[in-house]
Short mmCIF file of C-alpha atoms and ligand atoms in Angstrom, two decimals:
data_model
loop_
_atom_site.label_atom_id
_atom_site.label_comp_id
_atom_site.label_asym_id
_atom_site.label_seq_id
_atom_site.Cartn_x
_atom_site.Cartn_y
_atom_site.Cartn_z
CA MET A 1 125.48 92.86 101.02
CA GLU A 2 126.21 89.68 99.08
CA ASN A 3 126.30 90.03 95.42
CA ALA A 4 124.83 86.61 94.50
CA TRP A 5 120.99 86.54 95.09
CA ARG A 6 118.45 83.41 94.68
CA LEU A 7 114.90 83.36 93.79
CA PHE A 8 112.43 83.35 96.97
CA ILE A 9 110.24 80.15 96.53
CA GLY A 10 108.43 78.25 99.09
CA GLY A 11 110.36 79.88 101.68
CA ALA A 12 113.65 78.79 100.33
CA TRP A 13 116.35 80.72 98.19
CA VAL A 14 116.92 78.60 95.01
CA GLU A 15 118.61 78.87 91.73
CA ALA A 16 116.63 79.34 88.40
CA ALA A 17 115.54 75.71 87.26
CA SER A 18 117.33 76.73 83.89
CA GLY A 19 120.63 77.48 85.61
CA GLY A 20 120.68 80.89 83.98
CA TRP A 21 121.86 84.16 85.83
CA MET A 22 121.52 87.84 84.60
CA ALA A 23 123.49 91.12 85.68
CA VAL A 24 121.73 93.90 87.44
CA ALA A 25 123.61 97.10 86.38
CA ASN A 26 123.53 100.59 87.82
CA PRO A 27 122.05 103.30 85.24
CA ALA A 28 124.12 106.05 86.79
CA THR A 29 127.50 104.27 85.82
CA GLY A 30 126.65 101.09 83.62
CA GLU A 31 128.53 98.92 86.17
CA PRO A 32 127.24 95.72 87.36
CA VAL A 33 125.66 95.70 90.74
CA ALA A 34 124.64 92.14 91.36
CA GLU A 35 123.89 88.66 89.60
CA VAL A 36 120.47 87.03 89.95
CA PRO A 37 119.00 84.00 88.73
CA ASP A 38 117.40 84.50 85.34
CA GLY A 39 113.89 82.79 86.27
CA GLY A 40 111.85 81.37 84.03
CA PRO A 41 108.23 79.89 83.41
CA ASP A 42 109.27 76.55 85.24
CA ASP A 43 110.04 78.87 88.09
CA VAL A 44 106.70 80.73 87.90
CA ARG A 45 104.98 77.31 88.09
CA ARG A 46 106.99 76.01 91.27
CA ALA A 47 106.33 79.30 93.01
CA VAL A 48 102.62 79.45 91.94
CA GLU A 49 102.30 75.89 93.53
CA ALA A 50 103.89 76.83 96.69
CA ALA A 51 101.61 79.69 96.90
CA ALA A 52 98.67 77.58 96.30
CA GLU A 53 99.69 75.16 98.92
CA ALA A 54 100.47 77.93 101.53
CA PHE A 55 97.12 79.76 100.90
CA PRO A 56 94.60 77.76 103.09
CA HIS A 57 96.31 78.00 106.10
CA TRP A 58 97.34 81.76 105.79
CA ALA A 59 93.81 82.67 104.76
CA ALA A 60 92.33 80.69 107.89
CA LEU A 61 94.45 82.67 110.20
CA PRO A 62 92.68 85.34 112.05
CA ALA A 63 93.30 88.73 110.66
CA LEU A 64 95.06 90.07 113.85
CA GLU A 65 97.77 87.22 113.11
CA ARG A 66 98.36 88.17 109.56
CA ALA A 67 98.56 91.83 110.83
CA ARG A 68 101.17 90.84 113.34
CA VAL A 69 103.47 89.47 110.44
CA LEU A 70 102.97 92.59 108.42
CA LEU A 71 103.69 94.91 111.22
CA ARG A 72 106.95 93.12 112.03
CA LEU A 73 107.88 93.36 108.33
CA ARG A 74 107.14 97.15 108.63
CA ASP A 75 109.58 97.12 111.54
CA LEU A 76 112.11 95.32 109.60
CA MET A 77 111.91 97.48 106.68
CA THR A 78 112.25 100.69 108.80
CA GLU A 79 115.37 99.12 110.52
CA HIS A 80 116.88 98.64 106.95
CA ARG A 81 115.75 101.61 105.21
CA ASP A 82 118.95 102.85 104.25
CA ASP A 83 119.91 99.13 103.01
CA LEU A 84 117.04 99.11 100.74
CA ALA A 85 117.38 102.90 99.81
CA ARG A 86 121.05 101.69 98.55
CA LEU A 87 119.73 98.87 96.43
CA ILE A 88 117.05 101.35 95.09
CA THR A 89 119.88 103.89 94.31
CA GLN A 90 122.06 100.87 92.90
CA GLU A 91 119.49 99.20 90.54
CA ASN A 92 116.94 102.24 89.73
CA GLY A 93 119.55 105.08 89.89
CA LYS A 94 117.20 107.57 91.82
CA PRO A 95 119.08 109.99 94.27
CA PHE A 96 119.97 108.23 97.60
CA GLU A 97 117.52 110.64 99.67
CA GLU A 98 114.58 110.18 97.22
CA ALA A 99 115.24 106.44 97.46
CA ARG A 100 114.99 106.76 101.53
CA ARG A 101 111.70 108.63 101.24
CA GLU A 102 110.43 106.00 99.05
CA VAL A 103 111.41 103.25 101.35
CA ALA A 104 109.52 105.02 104.12
CA PHE A 105 106.47 105.60 102.03
CA ALA A 106 106.70 102.03 100.59
CA THR A 107 106.99 100.52 104.27
CA ALA A 108 103.98 102.46 105.57
CA TYR A 109 101.49 100.40 103.56
CA PHE A 110 102.15 97.50 105.65
CA GLY A 111 100.79 99.45 108.49
CA TRP A 112 98.12 100.69 106.73
CA PHE A 113 96.95 97.43 105.51
CA ALA A 114 97.74 95.63 108.79
CA GLU A 115 94.97 97.93 110.31
CA GLU A 116 92.65 97.26 107.53
CA ALA A 117 93.13 93.58 107.68
CA ARG A 118 90.95 93.83 110.89
CA ARG A 119 88.14 95.71 109.37
CA VAL A 120 87.12 93.57 106.28
CA TYR A 121 83.52 93.31 107.63
CA GLY A 122 80.81 91.18 106.16
CA GLU A 123 77.00 91.92 106.39
CA ILE A 124 73.76 90.45 107.76
CA VAL A 125 71.11 91.09 105.48
CA PRO A 126 67.26 91.21 106.22
CA PRO A 127 65.72 88.06 104.57
CA PRO A 128 62.67 88.70 102.24
CA VAL A 129 60.84 85.47 103.79
CA PRO A 130 60.61 84.55 107.75
CA HIS A 131 62.39 81.08 107.43
CA LYS A 132 65.54 82.31 105.94
CA ARG A 133 68.80 84.17 107.20
CA LEU A 134 71.16 85.88 104.80
CA TRP A 135 74.84 87.14 105.36
CA VAL A 136 77.59 88.05 103.16
CA LEU A 137 81.24 87.35 103.56
CA ARG A 138 84.25 88.56 102.21
CA GLN A 139 86.98 86.18 101.47
CA PRO A 140 90.79 86.16 99.90
CA ILE A 141 90.62 85.59 96.17
CA GLY A 142 93.52 82.81 96.25
CA VAL A 143 96.92 83.21 94.74
CA VAL A 144 97.68 86.47 93.40
CA ALA A 145 100.38 87.11 90.49
CA ALA A 146 101.92 90.73 90.91
CA ILE A 147 104.01 92.11 88.37
CA THR A 148 105.66 95.51 89.02
CA PRO A 149 107.84 97.98 87.21
CA TRP A 150 111.29 99.49 87.75
CA ASN A 151 110.53 103.09 88.72
CA PHE A 152 109.35 102.63 92.24
CA PRO A 153 111.28 99.40 93.11
CA ALA A 154 109.75 99.25 96.87
CA THR A 155 106.32 101.06 96.51
CA MET A 156 105.24 99.22 93.43
CA VAL A 157 105.61 95.82 95.44
CA THR A 158 104.30 96.87 98.74
CA ARG A 159 100.96 98.83 97.63
CA LYS A 160 100.30 95.36 95.99
CA ILE A 161 101.67 92.67 98.41
CA ALA A 162 100.40 94.62 101.54
CA PRO A 163 96.64 94.54 100.86
CA ALA A 164 96.75 91.12 99.33
CA LEU A 165 98.67 89.48 101.95
CA ALA A 166 96.17 91.36 104.56
CA ALA A 167 93.34 89.92 102.66
CA GLY A 168 94.72 86.59 103.08
CA CYS A 169 96.20 85.78 99.65
CA ALA A 170 99.34 83.99 98.93
CA VAL A 171 101.41 86.16 96.40
CA VAL A 172 104.16 85.43 93.51
CA LEU A 173 105.82 88.67 92.77
CA LYS A 174 107.80 89.30 89.27
CA PRO A 175 109.44 92.73 89.75
CA ALA A 176 111.08 94.13 86.67
CA GLY A 177 113.97 92.96 85.27
CA ALA A 178 115.89 95.99 85.81
CA THR A 179 115.13 96.34 89.54
CA PRO A 180 114.95 92.85 91.00
CA LEU A 181 117.11 93.30 94.50
CA THR A 182 114.84 95.54 96.56
CA ALA A 183 112.13 92.98 95.67
CA LEU A 184 114.42 90.11 96.90
CA MET A 185 115.34 92.05 99.89
CA ILE A 186 111.61 92.50 100.77
CA GLY A 187 111.46 88.44 100.53
CA ARG A 188 114.13 88.26 102.62
CA LEU A 189 112.69 90.58 105.38
CA PHE A 190 109.31 88.93 105.06
CA ALA A 191 111.01 85.44 106.15
CA GLU A 192 112.57 87.39 108.89
CA ALA A 193 109.37 88.47 110.05
CA GLY A 194 107.88 85.04 110.07
CA GLY A 195 105.99 84.92 107.13
CA PRO A 196 105.07 81.20 106.43
CA PRO A 197 106.78 79.62 103.58
CA GLY A 198 105.11 80.10 100.12
CA VAL A 199 102.71 82.86 101.38
CA PHE A 200 105.18 85.16 99.55
CA ASN A 201 107.60 84.30 96.79
CA VAL A 202 109.75 86.34 94.34
CA VAL A 203 110.72 85.19 90.77
CA VAL A 204 112.88 87.23 88.78
CA GLY A 205 113.93 87.01 85.28
CA ARG A 206 114.53 88.87 81.90
CA ARG A 207 111.91 86.88 79.97
CA SER A 208 109.07 88.91 81.29
CA ALA A 209 106.39 87.89 78.36
CA GLU A 210 107.21 83.96 79.04
CA LEU A 211 106.92 84.67 82.79
CA GLY A 212 103.60 86.64 82.37
CA GLN A 213 102.18 83.74 80.12
CA ALA A 214 103.00 81.10 82.89
CA PHE A 215 100.89 83.17 85.20
CA LEU A 216 98.06 83.35 82.86
CA ASP A 217 98.38 79.85 81.89
CA HIS A 218 98.09 78.60 85.50
CA PRO A 219 94.70 77.46 87.06
CA ALA A 220 95.61 78.38 90.55
CA VAL A 221 96.44 82.22 89.74
CA ARG A 222 93.12 83.87 90.37
CA LYS A 223 94.44 87.25 90.07
CA ILE A 224 96.86 89.31 87.99
CA ALA A 225 97.88 92.70 89.82
CA PHE A 226 99.88 94.56 87.31
CA THR A 227 101.52 98.12 87.13
CA GLY A 228 103.52 98.99 83.91
CA SER A 229 102.49 100.29 80.57
CA THR A 230 99.05 100.41 78.95
CA GLU A 231 100.43 98.37 76.29
CA VAL A 232 101.55 95.35 78.66
CA GLY A 233 98.28 95.81 80.44
CA LYS A 234 95.93 95.28 77.33
CA ARG A 235 97.99 92.26 76.53
CA LEU A 236 97.66 90.84 80.11
CA MET A 237 93.95 91.57 80.17
CA ALA A 238 93.52 89.73 76.74
CA GLY A 239 95.27 86.80 78.24
CA ALA A 240 93.34 86.76 81.56
CA ALA A 241 90.13 86.93 79.66
CA ARG A 242 90.72 83.25 78.54
CA SER A 243 90.33 81.84 82.26
CA LEU A 244 88.46 84.94 83.42
CA LYS A 245 91.58 85.62 86.00
CA ARG A 246 90.71 88.99 87.86
CA VAL A 247 92.83 91.74 86.84
CA SER A 248 93.71 95.08 88.65
CA PHE A 249 95.91 97.48 86.68
CA GLU A 250 97.90 100.69 87.55
CA LEU A 251 98.97 101.76 83.89
CA GLY A 252 100.46 105.06 82.06
CA GLY A 253 99.42 108.55 82.29
CA ASN A 254 99.55 111.68 80.82
CA ALA A 255 98.72 114.24 83.56
CA PRO A 256 97.89 117.86 82.76
CA PHE A 257 99.26 120.56 85.35
CA ILE A 258 97.05 123.45 84.94
CA VAL A 259 98.03 127.51 86.35
CA PHE A 260 94.99 129.33 86.67
CA ASP A 261 95.46 133.13 86.48
CA ASP A 262 94.42 133.59 90.15
CA ALA A 263 97.21 130.77 91.45
CA ASP A 264 99.90 131.61 93.93
CA LEU A 265 102.51 131.59 91.34
CA LYS A 266 105.32 130.87 93.45
CA ALA A 267 103.53 127.58 95.02
CA ALA A 268 102.69 126.71 91.08
CA ALA A 269 106.34 126.84 90.33
CA GLU A 270 107.57 125.03 92.88
CA GLY A 271 104.67 122.48 92.63
CA ALA A 272 105.39 121.84 88.86
CA VAL A 273 109.10 121.19 89.51
CA ALA A 274 108.19 118.70 92.42
CA ILE A 275 105.92 116.75 90.39
CA LYS A 276 107.40 117.11 87.08
CA PHE A 277 111.13 116.53 87.84
CA LEU A 278 111.69 115.48 91.33
CA ARG A 279 110.28 111.82 90.96
CA VAL A 280 112.77 109.45 89.55
CA ALA A 281 113.35 112.30 86.97
CA GLY A 282 110.12 112.39 85.47
CA GLN A 283 109.69 108.60 85.01
CA SER A 284 106.76 108.13 87.18
CA CYS A 285 103.23 107.75 85.97
CA ILE A 286 101.84 110.56 87.72
CA CYS A 287 104.36 113.06 86.67
CA ALA A 288 103.28 116.35 85.07
CA ASN A 289 103.13 115.56 81.56
CA ARG A 290 101.82 118.80 80.04
CA VAL A 291 101.88 122.07 81.59
CA TYR A 292 98.85 124.45 80.70
CA VAL A 293 99.44 128.13 81.73
CA GLN A 294 96.71 130.80 81.61
CA GLU A 295 97.85 133.03 78.80
CA THR A 296 97.25 136.43 80.88
CA ILE A 297 100.09 135.01 83.49
CA ALA A 298 102.32 133.17 81.04
CA ASP A 299 105.00 135.90 81.02
CA ARG A 300 105.10 135.77 84.97
CA PHE A 301 105.00 131.95 85.36
CA LEU A 302 107.38 130.96 82.93
CA PRO A 303 110.55 132.80 83.99
CA ALA A 304 109.91 131.60 87.65
CA PHE A 305 109.55 127.98 86.75
CA THR A 306 112.37 127.95 84.10
CA GLU A 307 114.67 129.38 86.58
CA ARG A 308 113.74 126.62 89.12
CA VAL A 309 114.32 124.07 86.44
CA ARG A 310 117.81 125.30 85.66
CA ALA A 311 118.83 125.11 89.13
CA LEU A 312 118.18 121.62 89.38
CA ARG A 313 121.14 119.38 90.13
CA VAL A 314 121.58 116.46 87.81
CA ALA A 315 123.86 113.78 89.41
CA PRO A 316 124.61 110.14 90.25
CA GLY A 317 122.25 109.21 93.11
CA PHE A 318 124.94 108.89 95.64
CA GLU A 319 126.12 112.44 95.51
CA PRO A 320 124.94 114.11 98.61
CA ASP A 321 123.01 116.99 96.70
CA ALA A 322 121.67 115.00 93.71
CA GLN A 323 118.25 115.74 92.64
CA ILE A 324 117.93 114.17 89.22
CA GLY A 325 119.29 110.79 88.48
CA PRO A 326 119.75 108.86 85.06
CA LEU A 327 117.11 107.54 82.88
CA ILE A 328 116.65 103.63 83.34
CA ASN A 329 117.91 102.57 79.96
CA ASP A 330 118.88 103.54 76.54
CA GLU A 331 115.43 103.14 74.97
CA ILE A 332 113.99 105.71 77.14
CA LEU A 333 116.67 108.14 76.73
CA GLY A 334 116.21 107.81 73.07
CA LYS A 335 112.38 108.15 73.27
CA VAL A 336 112.86 111.38 75.53
CA ALA A 337 115.73 112.78 73.44
CA GLY A 338 113.53 112.06 70.14
CA LEU A 339 110.35 113.79 71.61
CA VAL A 340 112.41 116.91 72.19
CA GLU A 341 114.00 116.86 68.85
CA GLU A 342 110.50 116.22 66.95
CA ALA A 343 108.97 119.18 68.90
CA VAL A 344 111.73 121.76 68.14
CA ALA A 345 111.71 120.59 64.46
CA GLN A 346 107.94 121.47 64.67
CA GLY A 347 108.37 124.64 66.08
CA ALA A 348 108.77 124.24 69.82
CA ARG A 349 111.47 126.33 71.75
CA VAL A 350 113.88 125.08 74.32
CA ALA A 351 113.78 127.33 77.27
CA ALA A 352 115.86 124.85 79.55
CA GLY A 353 117.89 121.70 78.99
CA GLY A 354 117.24 120.05 75.96
CA LYS A 355 120.02 117.62 75.70
CA ARG A 356 121.78 114.67 77.02
CA LEU A 357 124.34 115.52 79.53
CA THR A 358 127.80 113.92 79.41
CA ASP A 359 130.18 116.04 81.26
CA GLY A 360 132.52 114.01 83.81
CA ALA A 361 130.91 111.43 85.70
CA LEU A 362 127.48 111.96 83.79
CA GLY A 363 129.32 110.72 80.72
CA ARG A 364 129.15 107.14 82.30
CA GLY A 365 125.37 106.95 82.61
CA LEU A 366 122.05 107.96 81.01
CA PHE A 367 121.36 111.63 81.96
CA TYR A 368 119.07 114.09 80.46
CA ALA A 369 119.13 117.65 81.22
CA PRO A 370 115.73 119.08 83.04
CA THR A 371 114.03 120.52 79.96
CA VAL A 372 111.41 123.04 79.53
CA LEU A 373 109.86 123.59 75.99
CA THR A 374 107.52 126.49 75.17
CA GLY A 375 105.28 127.09 72.02
CA VAL A 376 104.32 123.45 72.16
CA ARG A 377 100.92 122.50 70.65
CA GLU A 378 98.60 119.67 71.31
CA GLU A 379 99.26 117.85 68.19
CA MET A 380 102.93 117.29 69.04
CA ALA A 381 103.78 113.76 70.31
CA VAL A 382 105.59 115.53 73.48
CA ALA A 383 102.12 116.44 74.46
CA ARG A 384 100.08 113.51 73.34
CA ASP A 385 102.49 110.77 74.81
CA GLU A 386 103.91 109.76 78.05
CA ILE A 387 107.00 111.42 78.14
CA PHE A 388 108.70 109.35 80.94
CA GLY A 389 111.53 111.64 81.59
CA PRO A 390 112.63 115.30 82.82
CA VAL A 391 110.76 117.01 80.06
CA ALA A 392 107.96 119.95 80.57
CA PRO A 393 106.18 120.96 77.35
CA VAL A 394 104.35 124.22 78.32
CA MET A 395 101.37 125.36 76.51
CA THR A 396 98.80 128.16 76.96
CA PHE A 397 95.13 128.55 77.39
CA SER A 398 92.61 131.03 77.72
CA THR A 399 89.40 129.74 79.38
CA ASP A 400 88.47 127.35 82.06
CA ASP A 401 86.25 124.97 79.61
CA GLU A 402 88.96 125.10 77.19
CA VAL A 403 91.58 123.81 79.23
CA ILE A 404 89.15 121.43 80.91
CA ALA A 405 88.37 120.01 77.21
CA ARG A 406 92.15 119.98 76.37
CA SER A 407 93.00 118.10 79.53
CA ASN A 408 90.56 115.61 79.04
CA ASN A 409 91.39 114.97 75.53
CA THR A 410 93.60 112.13 75.90
CA THR A 411 92.98 108.27 76.27
CA PHE A 412 94.51 108.52 79.78
CA GLY A 413 93.25 109.22 82.91
CA LEU A 414 95.55 108.84 85.93
CA SER A 415 96.46 112.05 87.70
CA ALA A 416 95.69 115.80 86.94
CA TYR A 417 96.87 118.97 88.87
CA PHE A 418 95.86 122.56 89.04
CA TYR A 419 96.54 125.72 90.95
CA THR A 420 93.70 128.37 91.91
CA ARG A 421 92.79 130.58 94.96
CA ASP A 422 89.09 130.49 93.74
CA ILE A 423 87.04 127.75 95.81
CA ARG A 424 84.23 127.83 92.99
CA ARG A 425 86.97 127.20 90.50
CA ALA A 426 88.71 124.54 92.32
CA ILE A 427 85.29 122.53 92.97
CA ARG A 428 84.22 122.79 89.19
CA VAL A 429 87.48 121.75 87.69
CA ALA A 430 88.18 118.89 90.15
CA GLU A 431 84.94 117.27 89.26
CA ALA A 432 85.13 118.12 85.44
CA LEU A 433 88.60 116.52 85.32
CA GLU A 434 88.46 112.72 84.15
CA TYR A 435 91.09 111.63 86.16
CA GLY A 436 91.42 109.16 88.99
CA MET A 437 93.52 111.78 91.22
CA VAL A 438 93.35 115.33 91.50
CA GLY A 439 95.82 117.57 93.27
CA VAL A 440 94.43 121.09 93.91
CA ASN A 441 97.15 123.16 94.87
CA ASP A 442 98.81 120.23 95.96
CA PRO A 443 100.83 117.93 93.52
CA THR A 444 102.33 115.86 96.05
CA GLY A 445 99.44 115.02 98.13
CA TYR A 446 98.56 111.26 97.31
CA THR A 447 98.86 109.26 100.35
CA HIS A 448 98.03 105.77 101.90
CA GLU A 449 94.80 106.78 103.08
CA ILE A 450 93.21 107.37 99.63
CA PRO A 451 92.65 105.34 96.75
CA PHE A 452 95.46 105.35 93.91
CA GLY A 453 94.44 104.52 90.28
CA GLY A 454 93.39 105.84 86.93
CA MET A 455 90.35 106.05 84.68
CA LYS A 456 90.13 105.25 80.82
CA GLU A 457 93.31 103.44 79.60
CA SER A 458 95.22 104.24 82.90
CA GLY A 459 94.07 101.39 84.83
CA LEU A 460 91.28 99.17 86.40
CA GLY A 461 90.65 99.15 90.19
CA ARG A 462 92.52 101.05 92.94
CA GLU A 463 95.41 100.60 95.11
CA GLY A 464 95.51 102.02 98.84
CA GLY A 465 92.84 103.58 100.63
CA HIS A 466 90.35 101.13 102.30
CA GLN A 467 89.34 100.08 98.99
CA GLY A 468 92.89 98.55 98.08
CA ILE A 469 92.01 95.44 100.19
CA GLU A 470 88.88 94.82 98.20
CA GLU A 471 90.70 94.07 95.06
CA TYR A 472 91.90 91.04 96.69
CA MET A 473 88.65 89.72 97.97
CA GLU A 474 85.84 87.58 96.71
CA ILE A 475 82.22 88.37 97.96
CA LYS A 476 80.20 85.31 99.15
CA SER A 477 76.55 85.03 99.75
CA VAL A 478 75.15 82.67 102.42
CA SER A 479 71.43 81.84 102.52
CA LEU A 480 70.47 79.47 105.52
CA SER A 481 66.77 77.94 105.54
CA LEU A 482 65.88 77.39 109.20
P1 NAP B 501 106.29 97.53 81.39
O1 NAP B 501 107.11 97.42 80.23
O2 NAP B 501 104.69 97.34 80.96
O3 NAP B 501 106.65 96.62 82.40
C1 NAP B 501 106.25 96.59 83.43
C2 NAP B 501 106.27 95.13 84.39
O4 NAP B 501 105.65 94.24 83.27
C3 NAP B 501 107.76 94.75 84.37
O5 NAP B 501 107.80 93.85 85.57
C4 NAP B 501 108.07 94.04 83.09
O6 NAP B 501 109.16 93.05 82.90
C5 NAP B 501 106.59 93.42 82.79
N1 NAP B 501 106.27 92.95 81.47
C6 NAP B 501 106.77 93.46 80.54
N2 NAP B 501 105.99 92.82 79.36
C7 NAP B 501 105.49 91.91 79.85
C8 NAP B 501 104.52 90.89 79.32
N3 NAP B 501 104.45 90.62 77.99
N4 NAP B 501 103.85 90.01 80.12
C9 NAP B 501 103.97 90.24 81.49
N5 NAP B 501 104.87 91.13 82.19
C10 NAP B 501 105.60 91.81 81.26
O7 NAP B 501 106.27 99.31 81.86
P2 NAP B 501 107.58 99.93 82.28
O8 NAP B 501 108.06 100.45 81.07
O9 NAP B 501 108.67 99.06 83.07
O10 NAP B 501 107.03 100.93 83.32
C11 NAP B 501 106.50 102.07 82.91
C12 NAP B 501 105.15 102.10 82.72
O11 NAP B 501 104.45 101.66 83.85
C13 NAP B 501 104.72 103.42 82.45
O12 NAP B 501 103.69 103.63 81.41
C14 NAP B 501 104.20 104.01 83.39
O13 NAP B 501 103.23 105.17 83.52
C15 NAP B 501 103.61 102.79 84.48
N6 NAP B 501 103.35 102.99 85.61
C16 NAP B 501 102.13 103.16 86.20
C17 NAP B 501 102.18 103.37 87.43
C18 NAP B 501 100.67 103.41 88.03
O14 NAP B 501 100.34 103.18 89.36
N7 NAP B 501 99.74 103.80 87.20
C19 NAP B 501 103.09 103.10 88.25
C20 NAP B 501 104.34 103.28 87.94
C21 NAP B 501 104.47 102.88 86.46
P3 NAP B 501 110.79 93.73 82.44
O15 NAP B 501 110.79 95.27 82.84
O16 NAP B 501 111.56 92.74 83.26
O17 NAP B 501 110.27 93.50 80.89
#
């Protein structure tokens, strides 16, 4: 794979208008992986104009033809699964096997939305008077600006562009500055799949606020589809309000993971490890952020959980048995370490981990030990904030109503998990949790067929499911007088 990359604009590979470049580094080693153009607002404008030009033709194609391009892209991503996974491990740091699973998951969005493209139905509506006919159409919104984070460099991209392209929109993607390579590779495969020039464009660069502003300022951009922090989401929403651009947001989370006294404790301990630690070392929006254990079973659950956490293997992503890779940057490492230190100073106890790892090869990267904290209280920042790292704060509770109230007592509302063997409890708690996604005895159950997204300050709109394509459609009513 070559080391010098270009921006993908209007079907061509071009340098940044400014002529600037930026380095992409591997967070496991600090070493440079590649150079990419440092795109700026001029490049965004060029890309938006290319998309606006390509849009009418793409929108007018029968859905079946758009679907064919998406299915070829799916096949090419499948063929290049290992190449894409290698890029992800290089630029994001996550273990290679985890990256391979991500690529497979990300790729399947093209299959799902290629099928959904053919089912964007309109309606014929009974008119209130005899001499009229009424119908309702769904049409693509237009040019979409997609802004994505670094934690899932493939999935965050495909979950937006697959429905947008299927709907007939043209897209300009701005991936995170830390992980531009996977996105550019998807651009390359889009072209190889026969995607028309300008329908999908990728602009990368490190001046994210300026790039975002260029999207907000451009009248041809009809929608901003953003995944990232709640803080940046709010800023984009305020900017989008000026020209009433549509928005859909997938933002931060603070997921509770509840273990009730009747739970299968082994399954619960395994589930907690899977959803807390085994997704990008805890740097995922749907990671368990707070673990609540019913007090009567805490003595049995905690040792089982802690033992599994201690056994996790932290290593650079290309080591064959790596399970936990590095954190993405110094800022996140500092935040995670700071949350643990503060909690300990306030009385929490470290049951596992609790420190940065620097032995041997780990010393070159940003590795933090998988950590379990007990004796945590709600008012501690480690329980209130989104941790975004491999730290599990554990708290106990006594009643169902109490844990539901404590779980809901947050501005976030993305995902929640609980374990119980009582079906009445399962239904009652699933309905009471104010979260967009709830896993019952199933912490990794999210899949393409169901909508992904959050309530409250965790987001607006949904991705995936049959709902995902609606986010990229306008509704038009037509009234015909006979
Ligand atoms: P972030 O700082 O908000 O960045 C997300 C994206 O926005 C990146 O492409 C970033 O570019 C860009 N960006 C940053 N500031 C911007 C601005 N002023 N205008 C326009 N774009 C801007 O978030 P992050 O720290 O990378 O990602 C972690 C956050 O994403 C967490 O809160 C996590 O929960 C959330 N997340 C949510 C979901 C979900 O589906 N709900 C999924 C994954 C992650 P640069 O990185 O180059 O600055």
